[in-house]
Short mmCIF file of C-alpha atoms in Angstrom, two decimals:
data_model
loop_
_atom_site.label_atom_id
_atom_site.label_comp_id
_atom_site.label_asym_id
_atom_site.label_seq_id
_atom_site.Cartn_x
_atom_site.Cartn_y
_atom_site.Cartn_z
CA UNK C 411 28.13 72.57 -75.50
CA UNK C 412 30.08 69.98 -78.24
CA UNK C 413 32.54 69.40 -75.82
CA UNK C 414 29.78 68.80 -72.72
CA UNK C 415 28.10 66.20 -75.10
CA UNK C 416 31.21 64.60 -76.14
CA UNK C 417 32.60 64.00 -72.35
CA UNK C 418 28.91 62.59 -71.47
CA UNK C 419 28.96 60.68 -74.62
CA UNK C 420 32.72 59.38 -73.37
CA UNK C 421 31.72 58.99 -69.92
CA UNK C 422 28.65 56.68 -71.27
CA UNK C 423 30.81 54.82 -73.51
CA UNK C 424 33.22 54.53 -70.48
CA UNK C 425 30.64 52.98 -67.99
CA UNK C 426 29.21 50.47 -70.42
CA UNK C 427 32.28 48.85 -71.30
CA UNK C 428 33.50 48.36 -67.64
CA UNK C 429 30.00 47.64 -66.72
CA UNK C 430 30.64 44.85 -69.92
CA UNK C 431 34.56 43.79 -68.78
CA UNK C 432 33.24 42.97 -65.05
CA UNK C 433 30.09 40.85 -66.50
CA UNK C 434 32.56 39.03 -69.48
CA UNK C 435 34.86 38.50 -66.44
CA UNK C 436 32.56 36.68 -64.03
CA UNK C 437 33.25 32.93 -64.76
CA UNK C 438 31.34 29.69 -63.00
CA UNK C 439 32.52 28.69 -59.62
CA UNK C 440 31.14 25.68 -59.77
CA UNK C 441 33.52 22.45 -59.21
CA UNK C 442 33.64 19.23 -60.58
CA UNK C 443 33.23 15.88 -59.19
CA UNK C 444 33.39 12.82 -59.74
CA UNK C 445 30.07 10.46 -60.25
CA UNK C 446 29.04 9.05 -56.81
CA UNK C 447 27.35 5.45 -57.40
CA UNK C 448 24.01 5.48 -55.23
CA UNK C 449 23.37 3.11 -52.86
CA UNK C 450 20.11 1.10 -52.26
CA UNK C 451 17.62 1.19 -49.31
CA UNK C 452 14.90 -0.32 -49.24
CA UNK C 453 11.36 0.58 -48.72
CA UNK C 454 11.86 0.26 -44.85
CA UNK C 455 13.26 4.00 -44.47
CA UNK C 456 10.30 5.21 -45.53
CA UNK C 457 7.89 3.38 -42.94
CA UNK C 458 10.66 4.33 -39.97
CA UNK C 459 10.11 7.81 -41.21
CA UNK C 460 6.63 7.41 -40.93
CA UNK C 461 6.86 5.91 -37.75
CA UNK C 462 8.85 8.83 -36.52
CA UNK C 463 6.04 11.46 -37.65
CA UNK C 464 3.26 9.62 -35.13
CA UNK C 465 5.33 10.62 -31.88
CA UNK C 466 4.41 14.32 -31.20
CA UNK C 467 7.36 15.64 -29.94
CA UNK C 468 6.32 19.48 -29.89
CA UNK C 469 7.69 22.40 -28.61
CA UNK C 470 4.71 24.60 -27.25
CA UNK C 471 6.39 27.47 -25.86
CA UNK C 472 9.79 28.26 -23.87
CA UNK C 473 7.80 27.85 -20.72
CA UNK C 474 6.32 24.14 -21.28
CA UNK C 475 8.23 21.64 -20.47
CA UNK C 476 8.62 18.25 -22.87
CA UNK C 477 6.40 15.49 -22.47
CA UNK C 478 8.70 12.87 -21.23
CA UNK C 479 6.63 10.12 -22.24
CA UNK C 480 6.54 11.11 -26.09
CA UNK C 481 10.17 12.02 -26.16
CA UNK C 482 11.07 8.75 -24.17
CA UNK C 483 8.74 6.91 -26.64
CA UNK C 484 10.72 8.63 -29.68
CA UNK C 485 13.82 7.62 -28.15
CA UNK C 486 13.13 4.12 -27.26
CA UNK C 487 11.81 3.63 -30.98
CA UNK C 488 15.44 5.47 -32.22
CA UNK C 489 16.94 2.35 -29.99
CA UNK C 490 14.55 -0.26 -32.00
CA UNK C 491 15.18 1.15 -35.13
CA UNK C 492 18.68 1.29 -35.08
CA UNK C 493 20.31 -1.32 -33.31
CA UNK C 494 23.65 -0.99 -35.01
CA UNK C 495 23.84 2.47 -34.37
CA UNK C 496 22.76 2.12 -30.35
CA UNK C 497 25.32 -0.77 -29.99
CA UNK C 498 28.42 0.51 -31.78
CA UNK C 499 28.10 4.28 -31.22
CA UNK C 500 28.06 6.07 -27.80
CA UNK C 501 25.41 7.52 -27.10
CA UNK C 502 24.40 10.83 -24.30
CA UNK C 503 21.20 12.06 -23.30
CA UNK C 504 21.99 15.67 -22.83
CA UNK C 505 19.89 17.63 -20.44
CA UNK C 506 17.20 14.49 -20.38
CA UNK C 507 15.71 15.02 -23.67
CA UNK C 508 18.84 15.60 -26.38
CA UNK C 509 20.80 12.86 -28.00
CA UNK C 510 24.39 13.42 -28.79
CA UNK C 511 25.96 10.29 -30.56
CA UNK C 512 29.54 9.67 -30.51
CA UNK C 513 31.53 7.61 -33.40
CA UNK C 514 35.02 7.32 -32.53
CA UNK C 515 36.70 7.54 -35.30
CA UNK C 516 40.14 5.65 -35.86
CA UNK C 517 42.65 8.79 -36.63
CA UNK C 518 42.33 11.02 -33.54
CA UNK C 519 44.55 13.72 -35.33
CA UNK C 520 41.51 14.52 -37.72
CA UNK C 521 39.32 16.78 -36.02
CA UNK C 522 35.87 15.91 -35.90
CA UNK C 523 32.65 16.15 -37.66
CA UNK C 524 29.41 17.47 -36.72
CA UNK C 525 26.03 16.62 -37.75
CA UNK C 526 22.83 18.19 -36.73
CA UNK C 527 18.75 17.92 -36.67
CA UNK C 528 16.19 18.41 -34.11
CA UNK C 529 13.37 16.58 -33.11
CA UNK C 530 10.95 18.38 -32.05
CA UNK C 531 8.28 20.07 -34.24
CA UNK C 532 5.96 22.88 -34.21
CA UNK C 533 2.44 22.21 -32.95
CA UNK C 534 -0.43 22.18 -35.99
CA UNK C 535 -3.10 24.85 -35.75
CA UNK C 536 -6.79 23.40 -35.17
CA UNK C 537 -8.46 25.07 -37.13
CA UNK C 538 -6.42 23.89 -40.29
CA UNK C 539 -7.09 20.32 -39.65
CA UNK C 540 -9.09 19.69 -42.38
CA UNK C 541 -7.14 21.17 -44.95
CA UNK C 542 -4.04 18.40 -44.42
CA UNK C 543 -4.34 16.10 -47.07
CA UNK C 544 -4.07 13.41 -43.98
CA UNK C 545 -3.70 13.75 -40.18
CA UNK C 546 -0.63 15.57 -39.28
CA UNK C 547 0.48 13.19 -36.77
CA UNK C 548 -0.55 10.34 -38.47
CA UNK C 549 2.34 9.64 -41.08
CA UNK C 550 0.60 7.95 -43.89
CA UNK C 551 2.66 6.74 -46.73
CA UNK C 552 1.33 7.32 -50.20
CA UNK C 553 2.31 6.30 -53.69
CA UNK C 554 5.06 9.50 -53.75
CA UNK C 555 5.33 10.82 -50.27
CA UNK C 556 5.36 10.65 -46.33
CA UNK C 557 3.20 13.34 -45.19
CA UNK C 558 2.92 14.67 -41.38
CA UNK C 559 4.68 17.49 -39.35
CA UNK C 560 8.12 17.11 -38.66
CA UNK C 561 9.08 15.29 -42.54
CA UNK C 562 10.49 18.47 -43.81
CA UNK C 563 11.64 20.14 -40.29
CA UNK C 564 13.66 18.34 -39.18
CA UNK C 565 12.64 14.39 -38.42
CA UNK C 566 13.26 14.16 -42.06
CA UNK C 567 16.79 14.98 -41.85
CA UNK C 568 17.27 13.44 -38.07
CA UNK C 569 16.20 9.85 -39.63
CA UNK C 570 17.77 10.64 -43.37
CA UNK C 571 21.62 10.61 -40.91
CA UNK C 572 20.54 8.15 -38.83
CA UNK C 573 19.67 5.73 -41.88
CA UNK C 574 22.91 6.80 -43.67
CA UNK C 575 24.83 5.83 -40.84
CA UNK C 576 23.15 2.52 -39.93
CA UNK C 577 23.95 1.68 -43.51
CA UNK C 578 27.79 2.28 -42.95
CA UNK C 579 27.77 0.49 -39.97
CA UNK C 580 26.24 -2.74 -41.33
CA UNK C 581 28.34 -2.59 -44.29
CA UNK C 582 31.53 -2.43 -41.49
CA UNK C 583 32.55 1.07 -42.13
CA UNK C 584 34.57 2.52 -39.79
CA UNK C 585 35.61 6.48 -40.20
CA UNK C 586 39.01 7.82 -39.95
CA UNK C 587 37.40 10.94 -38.31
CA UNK C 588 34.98 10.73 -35.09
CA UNK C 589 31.46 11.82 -36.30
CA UNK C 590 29.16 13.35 -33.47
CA UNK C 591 25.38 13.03 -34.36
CA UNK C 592 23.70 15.72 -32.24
CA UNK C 593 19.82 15.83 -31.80
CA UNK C 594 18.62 18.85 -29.44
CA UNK C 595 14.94 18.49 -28.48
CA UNK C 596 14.05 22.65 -28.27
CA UNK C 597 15.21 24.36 -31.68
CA UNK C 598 11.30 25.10 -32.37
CA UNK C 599 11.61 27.45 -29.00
CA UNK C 600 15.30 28.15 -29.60
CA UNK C 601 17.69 25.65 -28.78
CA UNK C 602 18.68 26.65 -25.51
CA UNK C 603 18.55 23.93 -23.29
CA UNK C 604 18.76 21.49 -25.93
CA UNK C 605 21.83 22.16 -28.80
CA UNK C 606 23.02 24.92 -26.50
CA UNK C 607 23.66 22.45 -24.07
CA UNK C 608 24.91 19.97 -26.43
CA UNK C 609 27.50 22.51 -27.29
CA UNK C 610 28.82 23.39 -23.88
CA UNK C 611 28.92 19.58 -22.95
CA UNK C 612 31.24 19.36 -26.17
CA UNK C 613 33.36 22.46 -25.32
CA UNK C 614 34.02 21.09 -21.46
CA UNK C 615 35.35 17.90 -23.72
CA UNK C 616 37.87 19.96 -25.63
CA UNK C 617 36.40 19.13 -29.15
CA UNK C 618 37.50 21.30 -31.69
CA UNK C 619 35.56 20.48 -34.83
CA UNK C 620 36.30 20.93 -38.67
CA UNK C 621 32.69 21.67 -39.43
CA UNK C 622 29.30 21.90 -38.08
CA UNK C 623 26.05 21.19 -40.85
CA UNK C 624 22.88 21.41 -39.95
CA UNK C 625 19.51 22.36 -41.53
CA UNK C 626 18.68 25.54 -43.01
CA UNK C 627 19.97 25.35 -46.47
CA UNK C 628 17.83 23.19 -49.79
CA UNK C 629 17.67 22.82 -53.08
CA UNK C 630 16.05 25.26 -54.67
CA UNK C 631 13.73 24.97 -57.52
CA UNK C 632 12.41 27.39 -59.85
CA UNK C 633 13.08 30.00 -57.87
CA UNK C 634 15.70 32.13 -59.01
CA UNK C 635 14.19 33.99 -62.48
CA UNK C 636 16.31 32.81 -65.61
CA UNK C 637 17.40 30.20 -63.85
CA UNK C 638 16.57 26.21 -64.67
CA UNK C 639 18.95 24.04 -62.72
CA UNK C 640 17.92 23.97 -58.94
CA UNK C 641 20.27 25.75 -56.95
CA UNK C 642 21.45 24.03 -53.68
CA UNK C 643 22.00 26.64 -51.13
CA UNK C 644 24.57 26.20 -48.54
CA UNK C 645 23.95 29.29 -46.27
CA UNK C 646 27.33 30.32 -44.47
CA UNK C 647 25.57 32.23 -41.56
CA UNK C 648 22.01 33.03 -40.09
CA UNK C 649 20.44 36.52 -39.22
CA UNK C 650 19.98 36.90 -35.33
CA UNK C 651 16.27 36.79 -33.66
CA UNK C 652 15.06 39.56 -31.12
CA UNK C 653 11.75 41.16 -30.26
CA UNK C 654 10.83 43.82 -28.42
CA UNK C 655 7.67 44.92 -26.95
CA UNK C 656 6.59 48.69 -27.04
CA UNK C 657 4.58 49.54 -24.29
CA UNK C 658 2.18 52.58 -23.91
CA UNK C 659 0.95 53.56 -20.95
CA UNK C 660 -2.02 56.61 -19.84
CA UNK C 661 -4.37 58.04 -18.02
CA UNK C 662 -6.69 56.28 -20.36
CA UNK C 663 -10.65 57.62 -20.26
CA UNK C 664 -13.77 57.64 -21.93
CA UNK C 665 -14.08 56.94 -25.13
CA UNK C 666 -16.53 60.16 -26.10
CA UNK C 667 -13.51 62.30 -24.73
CA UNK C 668 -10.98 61.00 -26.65
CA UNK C 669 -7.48 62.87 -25.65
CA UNK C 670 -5.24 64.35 -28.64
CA UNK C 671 -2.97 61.25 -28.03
CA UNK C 672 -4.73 58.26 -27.98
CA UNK C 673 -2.93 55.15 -26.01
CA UNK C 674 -3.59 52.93 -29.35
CA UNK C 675 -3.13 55.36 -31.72
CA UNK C 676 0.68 56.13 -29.94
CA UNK C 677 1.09 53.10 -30.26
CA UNK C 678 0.35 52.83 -33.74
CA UNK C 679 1.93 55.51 -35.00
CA UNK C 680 5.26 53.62 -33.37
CA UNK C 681 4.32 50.60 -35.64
CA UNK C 682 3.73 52.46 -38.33
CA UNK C 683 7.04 54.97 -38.18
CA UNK C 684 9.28 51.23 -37.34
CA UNK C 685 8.27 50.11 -40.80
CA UNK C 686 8.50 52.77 -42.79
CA UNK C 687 11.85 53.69 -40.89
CA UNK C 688 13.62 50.43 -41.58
CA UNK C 689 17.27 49.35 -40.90
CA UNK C 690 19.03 49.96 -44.66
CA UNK C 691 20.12 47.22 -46.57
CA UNK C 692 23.70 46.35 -46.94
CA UNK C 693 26.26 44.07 -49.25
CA UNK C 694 27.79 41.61 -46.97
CA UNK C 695 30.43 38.77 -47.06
CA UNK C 696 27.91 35.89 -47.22
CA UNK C 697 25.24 37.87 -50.08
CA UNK C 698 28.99 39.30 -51.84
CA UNK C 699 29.76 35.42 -52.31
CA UNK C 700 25.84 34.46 -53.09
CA UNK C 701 26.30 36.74 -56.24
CA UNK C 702 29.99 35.42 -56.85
CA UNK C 703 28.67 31.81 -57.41
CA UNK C 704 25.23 32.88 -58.96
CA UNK C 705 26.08 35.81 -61.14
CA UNK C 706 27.79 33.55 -64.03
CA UNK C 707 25.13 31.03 -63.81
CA UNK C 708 22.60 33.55 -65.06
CA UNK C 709 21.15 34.58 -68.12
CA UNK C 710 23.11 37.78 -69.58
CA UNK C 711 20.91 40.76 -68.48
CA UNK C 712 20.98 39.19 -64.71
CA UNK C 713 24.33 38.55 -64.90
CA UNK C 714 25.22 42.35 -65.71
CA UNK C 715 23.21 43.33 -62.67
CA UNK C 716 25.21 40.79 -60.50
CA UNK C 717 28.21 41.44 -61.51
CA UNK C 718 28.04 45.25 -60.93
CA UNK C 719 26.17 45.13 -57.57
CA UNK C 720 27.74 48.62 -56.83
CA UNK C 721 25.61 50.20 -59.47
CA UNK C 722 22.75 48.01 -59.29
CA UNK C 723 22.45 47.27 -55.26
CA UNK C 724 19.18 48.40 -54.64
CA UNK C 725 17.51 45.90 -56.02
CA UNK C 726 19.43 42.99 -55.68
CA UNK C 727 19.58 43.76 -52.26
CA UNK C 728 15.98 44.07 -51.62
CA UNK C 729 15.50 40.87 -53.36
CA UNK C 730 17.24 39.00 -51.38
CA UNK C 731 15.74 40.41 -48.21
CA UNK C 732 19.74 41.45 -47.44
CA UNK C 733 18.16 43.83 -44.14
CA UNK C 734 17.35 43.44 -40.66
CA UNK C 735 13.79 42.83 -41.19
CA UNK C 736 11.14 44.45 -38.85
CA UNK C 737 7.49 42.98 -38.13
CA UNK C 738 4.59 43.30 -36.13
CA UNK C 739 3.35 40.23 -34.45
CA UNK C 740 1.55 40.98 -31.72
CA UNK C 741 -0.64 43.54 -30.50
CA UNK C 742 -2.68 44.18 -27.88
CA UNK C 743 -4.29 46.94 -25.83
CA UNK C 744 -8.48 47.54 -24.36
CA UNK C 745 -11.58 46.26 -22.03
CA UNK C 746 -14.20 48.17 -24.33
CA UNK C 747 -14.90 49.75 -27.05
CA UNK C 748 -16.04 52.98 -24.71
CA UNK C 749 -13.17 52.59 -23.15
CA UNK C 750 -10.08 54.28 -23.89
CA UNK C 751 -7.60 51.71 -22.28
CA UNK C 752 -4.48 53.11 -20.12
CA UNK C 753 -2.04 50.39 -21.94
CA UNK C 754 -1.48 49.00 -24.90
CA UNK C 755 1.30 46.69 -26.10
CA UNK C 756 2.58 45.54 -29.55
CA UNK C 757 5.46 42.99 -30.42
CA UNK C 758 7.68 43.59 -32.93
CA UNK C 759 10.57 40.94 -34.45
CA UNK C 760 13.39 41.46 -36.01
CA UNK C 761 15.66 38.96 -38.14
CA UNK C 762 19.20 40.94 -37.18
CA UNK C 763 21.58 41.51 -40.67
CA UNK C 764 25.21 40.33 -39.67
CA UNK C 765 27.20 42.84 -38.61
CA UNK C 766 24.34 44.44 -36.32
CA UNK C 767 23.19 43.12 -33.16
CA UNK C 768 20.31 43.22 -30.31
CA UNK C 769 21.63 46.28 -28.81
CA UNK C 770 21.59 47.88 -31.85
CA UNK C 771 18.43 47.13 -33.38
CA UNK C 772 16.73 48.67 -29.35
CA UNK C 773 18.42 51.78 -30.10
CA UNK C 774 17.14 52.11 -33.38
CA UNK C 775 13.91 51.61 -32.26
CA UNK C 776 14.57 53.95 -29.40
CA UNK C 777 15.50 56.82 -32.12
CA UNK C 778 12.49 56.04 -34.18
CA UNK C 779 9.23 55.88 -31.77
CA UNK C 780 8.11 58.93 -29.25
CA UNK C 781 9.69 58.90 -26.09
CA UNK C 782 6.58 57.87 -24.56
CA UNK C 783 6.65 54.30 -25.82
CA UNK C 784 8.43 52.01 -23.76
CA UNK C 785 11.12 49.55 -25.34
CA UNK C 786 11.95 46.10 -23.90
CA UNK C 787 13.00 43.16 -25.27
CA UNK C 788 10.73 39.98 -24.87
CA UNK C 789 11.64 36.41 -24.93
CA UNK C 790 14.52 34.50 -26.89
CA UNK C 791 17.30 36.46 -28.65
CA UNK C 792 20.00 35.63 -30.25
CA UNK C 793 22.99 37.74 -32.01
CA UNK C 794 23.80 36.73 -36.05
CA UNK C 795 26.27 33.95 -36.36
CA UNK C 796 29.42 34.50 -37.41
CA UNK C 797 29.77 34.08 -41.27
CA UNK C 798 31.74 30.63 -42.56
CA UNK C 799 33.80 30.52 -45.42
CA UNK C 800 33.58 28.92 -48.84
CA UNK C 801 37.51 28.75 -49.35
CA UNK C 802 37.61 25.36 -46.36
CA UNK C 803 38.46 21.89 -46.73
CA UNK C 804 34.80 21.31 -45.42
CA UNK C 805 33.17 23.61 -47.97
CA UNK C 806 34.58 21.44 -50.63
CA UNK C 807 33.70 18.64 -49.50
CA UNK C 808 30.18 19.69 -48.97
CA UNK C 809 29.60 20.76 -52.60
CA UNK C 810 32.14 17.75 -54.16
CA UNK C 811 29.27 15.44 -52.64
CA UNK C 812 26.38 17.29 -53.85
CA UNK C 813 27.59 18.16 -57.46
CA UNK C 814 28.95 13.96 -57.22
CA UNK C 815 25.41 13.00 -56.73
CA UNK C 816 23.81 15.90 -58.60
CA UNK C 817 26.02 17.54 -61.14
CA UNK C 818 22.75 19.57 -62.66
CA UNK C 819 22.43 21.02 -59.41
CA UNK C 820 24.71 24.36 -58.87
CA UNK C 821 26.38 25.38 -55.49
CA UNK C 822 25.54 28.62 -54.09
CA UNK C 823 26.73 30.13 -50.83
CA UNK C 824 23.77 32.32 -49.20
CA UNK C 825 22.31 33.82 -45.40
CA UNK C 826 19.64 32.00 -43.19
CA UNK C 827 16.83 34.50 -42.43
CA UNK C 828 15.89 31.85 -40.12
CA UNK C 829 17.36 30.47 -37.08
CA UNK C 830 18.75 27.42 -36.67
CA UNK C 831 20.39 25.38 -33.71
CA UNK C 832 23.95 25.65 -35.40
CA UNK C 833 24.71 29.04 -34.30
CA UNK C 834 25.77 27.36 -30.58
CA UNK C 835 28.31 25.69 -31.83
CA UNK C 836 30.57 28.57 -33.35
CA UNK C 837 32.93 28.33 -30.64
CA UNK C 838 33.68 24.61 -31.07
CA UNK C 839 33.79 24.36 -34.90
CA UNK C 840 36.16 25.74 -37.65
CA UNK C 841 33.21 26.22 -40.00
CA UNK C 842 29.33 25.95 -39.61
CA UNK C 843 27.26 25.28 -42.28
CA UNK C 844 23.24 25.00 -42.78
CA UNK C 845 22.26 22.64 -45.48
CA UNK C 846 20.70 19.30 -46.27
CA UNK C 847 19.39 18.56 -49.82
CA UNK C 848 15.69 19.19 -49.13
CA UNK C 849 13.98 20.35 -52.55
CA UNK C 850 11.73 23.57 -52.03
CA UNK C 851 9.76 25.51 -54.65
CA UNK C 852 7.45 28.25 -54.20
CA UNK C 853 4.50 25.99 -53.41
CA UNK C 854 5.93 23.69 -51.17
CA UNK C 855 8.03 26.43 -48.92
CA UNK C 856 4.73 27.17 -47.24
CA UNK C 857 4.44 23.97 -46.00
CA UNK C 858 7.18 24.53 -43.56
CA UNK C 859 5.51 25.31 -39.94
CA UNK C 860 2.11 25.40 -42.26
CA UNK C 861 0.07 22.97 -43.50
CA UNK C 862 0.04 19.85 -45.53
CA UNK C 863 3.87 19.21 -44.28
CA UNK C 864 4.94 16.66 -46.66
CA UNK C 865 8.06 15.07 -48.52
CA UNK C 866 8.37 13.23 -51.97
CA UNK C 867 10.15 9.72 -50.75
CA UNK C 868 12.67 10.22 -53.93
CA UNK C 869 13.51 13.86 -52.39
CA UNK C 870 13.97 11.50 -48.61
CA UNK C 871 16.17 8.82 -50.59
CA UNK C 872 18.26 11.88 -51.55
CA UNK C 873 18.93 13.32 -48.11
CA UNK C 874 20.01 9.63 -46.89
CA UNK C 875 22.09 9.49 -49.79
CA UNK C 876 23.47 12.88 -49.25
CA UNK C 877 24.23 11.78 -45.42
CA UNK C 878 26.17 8.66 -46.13
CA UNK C 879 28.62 9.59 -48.89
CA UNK C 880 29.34 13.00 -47.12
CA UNK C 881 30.41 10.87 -44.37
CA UNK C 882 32.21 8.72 -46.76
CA UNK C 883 34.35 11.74 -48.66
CA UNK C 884 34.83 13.64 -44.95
CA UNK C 885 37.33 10.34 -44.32
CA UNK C 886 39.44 10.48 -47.59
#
């Protein structure tokens, strides 16, 4: 019995010192960088942002087409705007309604740049009117922010580049390495005819770029626990979309002879068996790294967890959602309430882990609900993207800028749950990264695709600041 105790006593003693040697060994990834100097703009960014909000360039469904006239308006006023940028830059109207802006650059050797936004917007539910501190459309400028759908996804960063780069331009900067501005029209609905085709009009050109950088990545504030500094998350890769639609189907009947197996209740014993069968959760390259840069950031207790993720996995894992994700959106199914209907319907969507894919996530279902629901997928879907890497020349460029401007501010890699245009452009680019320095908290998350859409014009000065010197260091 001594000798039982005193190997468990060892094998304790054993586990808490390596548990100790791999949390004393994680040490701060963070770089350094040198101060960048700001550089003014004036008060005019802000009304041009504001200007941008009031054309309602929304993306309804896959199905409706643009409105020409708001997305030719939008355009025109991008032409008024910017008159350095429409006289010295080429410009394409992809597919009608998507901009793709070319700036040759002087040193065709240097493979090229891309930078992303959309500019279309999600619609604003009726009903919520009321609660928007102004009209969503209208764009009213107050003492500390521009406030209207679209300022936080994505018109803010669309005009933040374009600003940036009318500033170079008037100052006569001209980049070593060509720059493509690309602008697709449909991300809210997918991308597909919009950045998708932006990206096969680049491929037919032969472009090969260093890096892709689009939205999908922020500052972060006050929302990592023990943490103070904000945390700007560069997210190396995005989950995939899909939904599928189970379908039920009876003889139906009257609802005072109910049949042992009801048409809704199949139905919702598939819903229910999908979410409490869900796809596990797994360590990955892109949530490996996230811990990697985070870990030694952290107070001591968190840090022990992240640095021994194959002890503790569980619930780092679950914490940062690191799962294809399964939930109900839709559901549908009767004519009465006598009536026991003879189909019923329910949409479920997934946000697909990296590593699994569309086919994969059907035949889970498949194995999960009773043969007699029918599985289909429904709409747009879209694999994960590949996963980018932190050890590029782009990556450190990326973070040199932001820790230049913000040195408080520490550099984390992460994964999109979202989707983002960026993902059509893995063929044509080395690396693709989602990030523009957008501050979110846990208050003002909810205001993207919700209500009361607003940014702080010191956060907007920071994203055209962000722009132009990442331009500037991408030619050194």
């Amino acid at each position: 019995m001594k000798k039982l105790l005193l190997y468990l006593f060892s094998g304790i003693i054993l586990l808490v010192v390596f548990l100790l040697f791999n949390t004393f060994r994680m040490s701060s990834r963070q770089v350094d960088s040198e101060p960048i100097e700001k550089v003014a703009f004036s008060d005019q960014v802000f009304e041009n942002l504001s200007k941008s909000i009031q054309f309602q360039t929304i993306s309804f469904s896959e199905d409706t087409p643009p409105d020409s006239a708001i997305f030719f308006g939008f355009h025109r006023f991008l032409e008024e705007t910017f008159p350095l940028i429409h006289s010295n830059l080429k410009l394409e109207k992809i597919n009608t309604y998507s901009l793709l802006y070319t700036w040759e650059g002087s040193d065709p050797s240097l493979k090229p740049i891309i930078l992303m936004s959309h500019q279309d917007v999600v619609p604003v539910d009726a009903p919520t009117l009321s609660q928007w501190e102004a009209p969503p459309f209208s764009g009213k400028i107050t003492d500390t922010h521009i406030i209207g759908r679209g300022t936080m996804d994505d018109k803010g960063t669309l005009m933040g580049v374009l600003e940036a780069v009318e500033k170079l331009l008037s100052e006569g900067f001209q980049p070593k390495r060509t720059i493509y501005i690309a602008s697709g029209h449909d991300e809210e609905v997918g991308g597909p005819k919009g950045a998708g085709k932006i990206a096969e009009h680049l491929k037919t050109q032969g472009v090969e770029a260093l890096m892709t950088l689009d939205e999908g990545g922020y500052f972060a504030e006050g929302m990592i626990p023990g943490l103070n500094n904000p945390v700007a998350m560069i997210n190396l890769a995005e989950k995939g979309f899909a939904s599928f639609r189970l379908i039920v189907r009876t003889n139906g009947g009257h609802s005072s002879a109910p049949p042992k197996e009801n048409t809704i209740g199949i139905l919702a014993k598939a819903i229910v068996d999908l979410e409490n069968n869900q796809l596990p959760y797994k360590l990955i390259p892109p949530i490996i790294e996230q811990l990697e840069y985070l870990g030694p950031e952290l107070p001591f207790p968190n840090r022990l967890f992240f640095a021994n993720p194959w002890l503790f996995k569980k619930p780092i894992l679950e914490a940062l959602n690191a799962h294809t994700t399964t939930a109900p959106t839709i559901i549908d199914g009767g004519v009465k309430n006598n009536v026991i209907p003879t189909v019923a319907e329910a949409t479920i969507n997934f946000r697909i882990l990296p590593g699994e894919t569309i086919e994969s996530v059907q035949a889970h279902i498949e194995s999960v609900v009773s043969d007699t629901v029918k599985v289909e997928p429904v709409g747009f879907l879209t694999n994960p993207s590949g996963v980018s890497s932190t050890d590029s020349e782009a990556y450190e460029v990326v973070q040199k800028t932001i820790r230049g401007l913000h040195p408080e501010v520490l550099v984390v890699p992460g994964l999109l749950g979202g989707a983002t245009d960026s993902r059509y452009f893995q063929e044509i680019s080395e690396q693709v990264y989602r990030f523009y320095p957008i501050r979110i908290n846990n208050e003002s998350m909810t205001r993207f695709h919700g209500i009361d859409e607003k940014i702080s014009k010191d956060n907007y000065l920071e994203i055209i600041q962000f722009s132009y010197h990442l331009i500037k260091n991408f030619q050194e």
